[in-house]
């Protein structure tokens, strides 16, 4: 899962980025709403937006993004538990909110729920043909038999399972696996897809020449 965090408290943001990585979420972080206006148009599974930002406020950013027809789920952070702020955020187009201080387990669970609903899944457990993935257990099954996968194989499969009919380019996959400031190697994608194919079945990931990869039910 790829998440954008817009939060001006550097210490909090850095902690969230590190902790959400343990929940298989690759996070990009921006401290200013103005910068997020164009960046949020990229492919993210969810946006986390602090309402109290210097300059353009979180509320204005949400109104702007919804005006630009950005459908990505938005979770807002509110510093106070003022109900008016939450209502204004939800009315502006946010889907959920958390009051600071934030527990990362709760944040991760809410982000997963938002991304899941946005992708049209009713349950946490994802299935596609003989494949199943349980995000709570972090376990992959083929024909109900548990299969052991590495962290990056798991994150790759999670991405495919959320959107089984979507074609993912190598660039999309790199964005899902690595933050933009991390070192990237385009060969990683082919190697990783190859490794995952050996574990879940060769035909379950299709290569579409020049376009990318897609999960096959
Ligand atoms: Ca703030």
CSV table of C-alpha atoms and ligand atoms in Angstrom, one decimal:
chain,number,residue,atom,x,y,z
A,1,UNK,CA,0.0,0.0,0.0
A,2,UNK,CA,1.2,3.5,-0.8
A,3,UNK,CA,0.3,6.3,1.5
A,4,UNK,CA,0.8,10.1,1.4
A,5,UNK,CA,1.1,11.8,4.8
A,6,UNK,CA,0.7,15.6,4.9
A,7,UNK,CA,1.9,16.6,8.4
A,8,UNK,CA,4.0,19.6,9.6
A,9,UNK,CA,5.3,18.0,12.8
A,10,UNK,CA,8.5,16.4,11.5
A,11,UNK,CA,9.0,14.1,14.5
A,12,UNK,CA,5.5,12.7,14.4
A,13,UNK,CA,5.6,12.2,10.6
A,14,UNK,CA,9.0,10.4,10.7
A,15,UNK,CA,7.7,8.1,13.4
A,16,UNK,CA,4.6,7.3,11.4
A,17,UNK,CA,6.5,6.6,8.2
A,18,UNK,CA,8.7,4.1,10.1
A,19,UNK,CA,5.9,2.5,12.0
A,20,UNK,CA,3.6,2.2,9.0
A,21,UNK,CA,6.4,0.5,7.0
A,22,UNK,CA,6.1,-2.3,9.6
A,23,UNK,CA,2.4,-2.6,8.5
A,24,UNK,CA,3.5,-3.0,4.8
A,25,UNK,CA,2.8,0.6,3.9
A,26,UNK,CA,5.2,2.7,1.8
A,27,UNK,CA,4.8,6.3,2.9
A,28,UNK,CA,5.7,9.6,1.3
A,29,UNK,CA,5.7,12.6,3.6
A,30,UNK,CA,5.1,16.3,2.9
A,31,UNK,CA,5.0,19.0,5.5
A,32,UNK,CA,3.0,21.5,3.4
A,33,UNK,CA,-0.4,21.4,1.8
A,34,UNK,CA,0.6,23.5,-1.1
A,35,UNK,CA,3.2,20.8,-2.2
A,36,UNK,CA,0.6,18.1,-1.8
A,37,UNK,CA,-1.8,19.7,-4.3
A,38,UNK,CA,-0.1,18.1,-7.3
A,39,UNK,CA,1.7,15.2,-5.6
A,40,UNK,CA,-1.7,13.8,-4.3
A,41,UNK,CA,-2.8,13.3,-7.9
A,42,UNK,CA,-0.3,10.4,-8.1
A,43,UNK,CA,-1.5,6.8,-7.3
A,44,UNK,CA,-1.9,6.5,-3.5
A,45,UNK,CA,-4.1,4.0,-1.7
A,46,UNK,CA,-4.9,6.6,1.0
A,47,UNK,CA,-4.0,10.2,2.0
A,48,UNK,CA,-3.4,11.2,5.7
A,49,UNK,CA,-3.9,14.9,6.1
A,50,UNK,CA,-3.3,17.0,9.3
A,51,UNK,CA,-5.9,19.8,9.5
A,52,UNK,CA,-3.6,22.3,11.3
A,53,UNK,CA,-1.0,23.1,8.7
A,54,UNK,CA,0.9,26.3,8.2
A,55,UNK,CA,-0.3,28.3,5.1
A,56,UNK,CA,-2.9,26.3,3.2
A,57,UNK,CA,-4.9,24.3,5.8
A,58,UNK,CA,-5.7,20.6,5.6
A,59,UNK,CA,-9.3,21.5,5.1
A,60,UNK,CA,-8.5,23.7,2.1
A,61,UNK,CA,-6.4,20.9,0.7
A,62,UNK,CA,-9.2,18.4,1.0
A,63,UNK,CA,-11.6,20.8,-0.7
A,64,UNK,CA,-9.1,21.4,-3.5
A,65,UNK,CA,-8.4,17.6,-4.1
A,66,UNK,CA,-12.1,16.7,-4.1
A,67,UNK,CA,-12.7,19.6,-6.5
A,68,UNK,CA,-10.0,18.1,-8.7
A,69,UNK,CA,-11.9,14.8,-8.6
A,70,UNK,CA,-9.3,13.0,-6.6
A,71,UNK,CA,-11.1,9.9,-5.3
A,72,UNK,CA,-8.3,8.6,-3.0
A,73,UNK,CA,-9.6,7.9,0.5
A,74,UNK,CA,-8.6,10.6,3.0
A,75,UNK,CA,-8.1,10.2,6.7
A,76,UNK,CA,-7.7,13.5,8.7
A,77,UNK,CA,-5.7,14.1,11.8
A,78,UNK,CA,-7.2,16.6,14.3
A,79,UNK,CA,-5.1,17.8,17.1
A,80,UNK,CA,-8.0,18.7,19.4
A,81,UNK,CA,-11.1,16.6,19.8
A,82,UNK,CA,-13.3,19.5,18.7
A,83,UNK,CA,-16.3,17.9,17.0
A,84,UNK,CA,-16.7,21.0,14.7
A,85,UNK,CA,-13.3,20.3,13.2
A,86,UNK,CA,-14.1,16.7,12.5
A,87,UNK,CA,-17.5,17.6,11.0
A,88,UNK,CA,-15.9,20.2,8.7
A,89,UNK,CA,-13.3,17.7,7.6
A,90,UNK,CA,-15.8,15.0,6.8
A,91,UNK,CA,-18.1,17.5,5.0
A,92,UNK,CA,-15.1,18.7,3.0
A,93,UNK,CA,-14.7,15.1,1.6
A,94,UNK,CA,-12.6,13.2,4.2
A,95,UNK,CA,-13.6,9.6,4.8
A,96,UNK,CA,-12.4,9.1,8.4
A,97,UNK,CA,-10.5,10.9,11.2
A,98,UNK,CA,-8.2,10.2,14.1
A,99,UNK,CA,-7.6,12.5,17.0
A,100,UNK,CA,-4.0,12.9,18.1
A,101,UNK,CA,-2.1,11.3,19.7
A,102,UNK,CA,-2.4,8.5,17.2
A,103,UNK,CA,-1.9,4.8,17.8
A,104,UNK,CA,-0.2,3.4,14.8
A,105,UNK,CA,-2.1,0.1,14.9
A,106,UNK,CA,-5.3,2.0,14.8
A,107,UNK,CA,-4.1,4.2,12.0
A,108,UNK,CA,-2.9,1.2,10.0
A,109,UNK,CA,-6.2,-0.6,10.5
A,110,UNK,CA,-8.2,2.4,9.4
A,111,UNK,CA,-6.0,3.0,6.4
A,112,UNK,CA,-6.4,-0.7,5.4
A,113,UNK,CA,-10.2,-0.4,5.8
A,114,UNK,CA,-10.4,2.8,3.7
A,115,UNK,CA,-8.2,1.3,0.9
A,116,UNK,CA,-10.2,-1.9,1.0
A,117,UNK,CA,-13.5,-0.2,0.6
A,118,UNK,CA,-12.2,2.1,-2.1
A,119,UNK,CA,-11.0,-1.0,-4.0
A,120,UNK,CA,-14.5,-2.6,-3.5
A,121,UNK,CA,-13.7,-5.4,-1.0
A,122,UNK,CA,-16.2,-6.1,1.7
A,123,UNK,CA,-13.8,-8.2,3.9
A,124,UNK,CA,-10.3,-7.9,5.2
A,125,UNK,CA,-9.4,-11.3,3.7
A,126,UNK,CA,-8.7,-10.9,0.0
A,127,UNK,CA,-9.4,-13.7,-2.5
A,128,UNK,CA,-8.7,-14.2,-6.2
A,129,UNK,CA,-9.3,-17.6,-7.7
A,130,UNK,CA,-7.3,-20.1,-5.6
A,131,UNK,CA,-5.3,-17.3,-4.0
A,132,UNK,CA,-6.2,-15.8,-0.6
A,133,UNK,CA,-4.4,-13.2,1.5
A,134,UNK,CA,-5.2,-12.4,5.1
A,135,UNK,CA,-3.8,-8.9,6.0
A,136,UNK,CA,-4.5,-9.3,9.7
A,137,UNK,CA,-2.5,-12.6,9.9
A,138,UNK,CA,-0.1,-11.4,7.1
A,139,UNK,CA,-0.5,-14.8,5.5
A,140,UNK,CA,-0.9,-16.0,1.9
A,141,UNK,CA,-2.8,-19.1,0.9
A,142,UNK,CA,-2.9,-21.1,-2.3
A,143,UNK,CA,-5.9,-23.5,-2.3
A,144,UNK,CA,-6.1,-22.8,1.4
A,145,UNK,CA,-2.6,-24.1,2.0
A,146,UNK,CA,-0.3,-21.5,3.7
A,147,UNK,CA,2.6,-20.3,1.6
A,148,UNK,CA,5.6,-18.6,3.0
A,149,UNK,CA,6.6,-15.3,1.3
A,150,UNK,CA,9.1,-12.6,2.1
A,151,UNK,CA,8.2,-9.1,3.1
A,152,UNK,CA,8.5,-7.6,-0.4
A,153,UNK,CA,6.8,-10.6,-2.0
A,154,UNK,CA,3.9,-10.1,0.4
A,155,UNK,CA,3.7,-6.3,-0.4
A,156,UNK,CA,3.7,-7.0,-4.1
A,157,UNK,CA,0.9,-9.6,-3.8
A,158,UNK,CA,-1.1,-7.4,-1.5
A,159,UNK,CA,-1.0,-4.7,-4.2
A,160,UNK,CA,-2.2,-7.1,-6.9
A,161,UNK,CA,-4.9,-8.6,-4.6
A,162,UNK,CA,-6.4,-5.2,-3.9
A,163,UNK,CA,-7.0,-4.6,-7.6
A,164,UNK,CA,-7.1,-7.9,-9.3
A,165,UNK,CA,-8.0,-6.5,-12.8
A,166,UNK,CA,-5.6,-3.6,-12.8
A,167,UNK,CA,-2.4,-3.6,-14.8
A,168,UNK,CA,0.6,-2.4,-12.8
A,169,UNK,CA,3.6,-0.9,-14.6
A,170,UNK,CA,7.1,-1.5,-13.2
A,171,UNK,CA,7.1,2.1,-12.0
A,172,UNK,CA,3.8,1.5,-10.1
A,173,UNK,CA,5.4,-1.5,-8.5
A,174,UNK,CA,8.5,0.4,-7.5
A,175,UNK,CA,6.3,3.2,-6.0
A,176,UNK,CA,4.5,0.6,-3.9
A,177,UNK,CA,7.7,-1.1,-2.6
A,178,UNK,CA,10.0,1.9,-2.1
A,179,UNK,CA,9.6,5.5,-1.0
A,180,UNK,CA,10.9,8.0,-3.5
A,181,UNK,CA,13.9,8.8,-1.4
A,182,UNK,CA,15.0,5.1,-1.3
A,183,UNK,CA,17.4,3.6,-3.8
A,184,UNK,CA,15.5,1.9,-6.7
A,185,UNK,CA,16.6,-0.7,-9.1
A,186,UNK,CA,14.2,-1.4,-12.0
A,187,UNK,CA,15.5,-5.0,-12.3
A,188,UNK,CA,14.1,-5.7,-8.8
A,189,UNK,CA,10.5,-5.8,-10.2
A,190,UNK,CA,11.2,-8.7,-12.7
A,191,UNK,CA,13.2,-10.6,-10.1
A,192,UNK,CA,10.5,-10.2,-7.5
A,193,UNK,CA,7.6,-11.1,-9.8
A,194,UNK,CA,9.6,-14.2,-10.8
A,195,UNK,CA,10.1,-15.2,-7.2
A,196,UNK,CA,6.4,-14.7,-6.4
A,197,UNK,CA,5.4,-16.7,-9.4
A,198,UNK,CA,7.4,-19.7,-8.2
A,199,UNK,CA,5.5,-19.6,-4.9
A,200,UNK,CA,1.9,-18.9,-6.0
A,201,UNK,CA,1.9,-20.4,-9.5
A,202,UNK,CA,3.6,-19.3,-12.7
A,203,UNK,CA,0.3,-18.4,-14.5
A,204,UNK,CA,-1.1,-16.3,-11.7
A,205,UNK,CA,0.7,-13.2,-12.7
A,206,UNK,CA,0.5,-12.3,-16.4
A,207,UNK,CA,3.1,-10.1,-18.2
A,208,UNK,CA,1.6,-7.6,-20.7
A,209,UNK,CA,4.4,-6.6,-22.9
A,210,UNK,CA,5.2,-2.9,-22.7
A,211,UNK,CA,2.4,-2.3,-20.1
A,212,UNK,CA,3.2,-4.3,-17.0
A,213,UNK,CA,1.8,-7.0,-14.9
A,214,UNK,CA,-1.7,-8.2,-13.9
A,215,UNK,CA,-3.1,-10.8,-11.5
A,216,UNK,CA,-4.9,-13.7,-13.2
A,217,UNK,CA,-7.8,-15.3,-11.3
B,1,LIG,CA1,-0.1,20.4,12.6
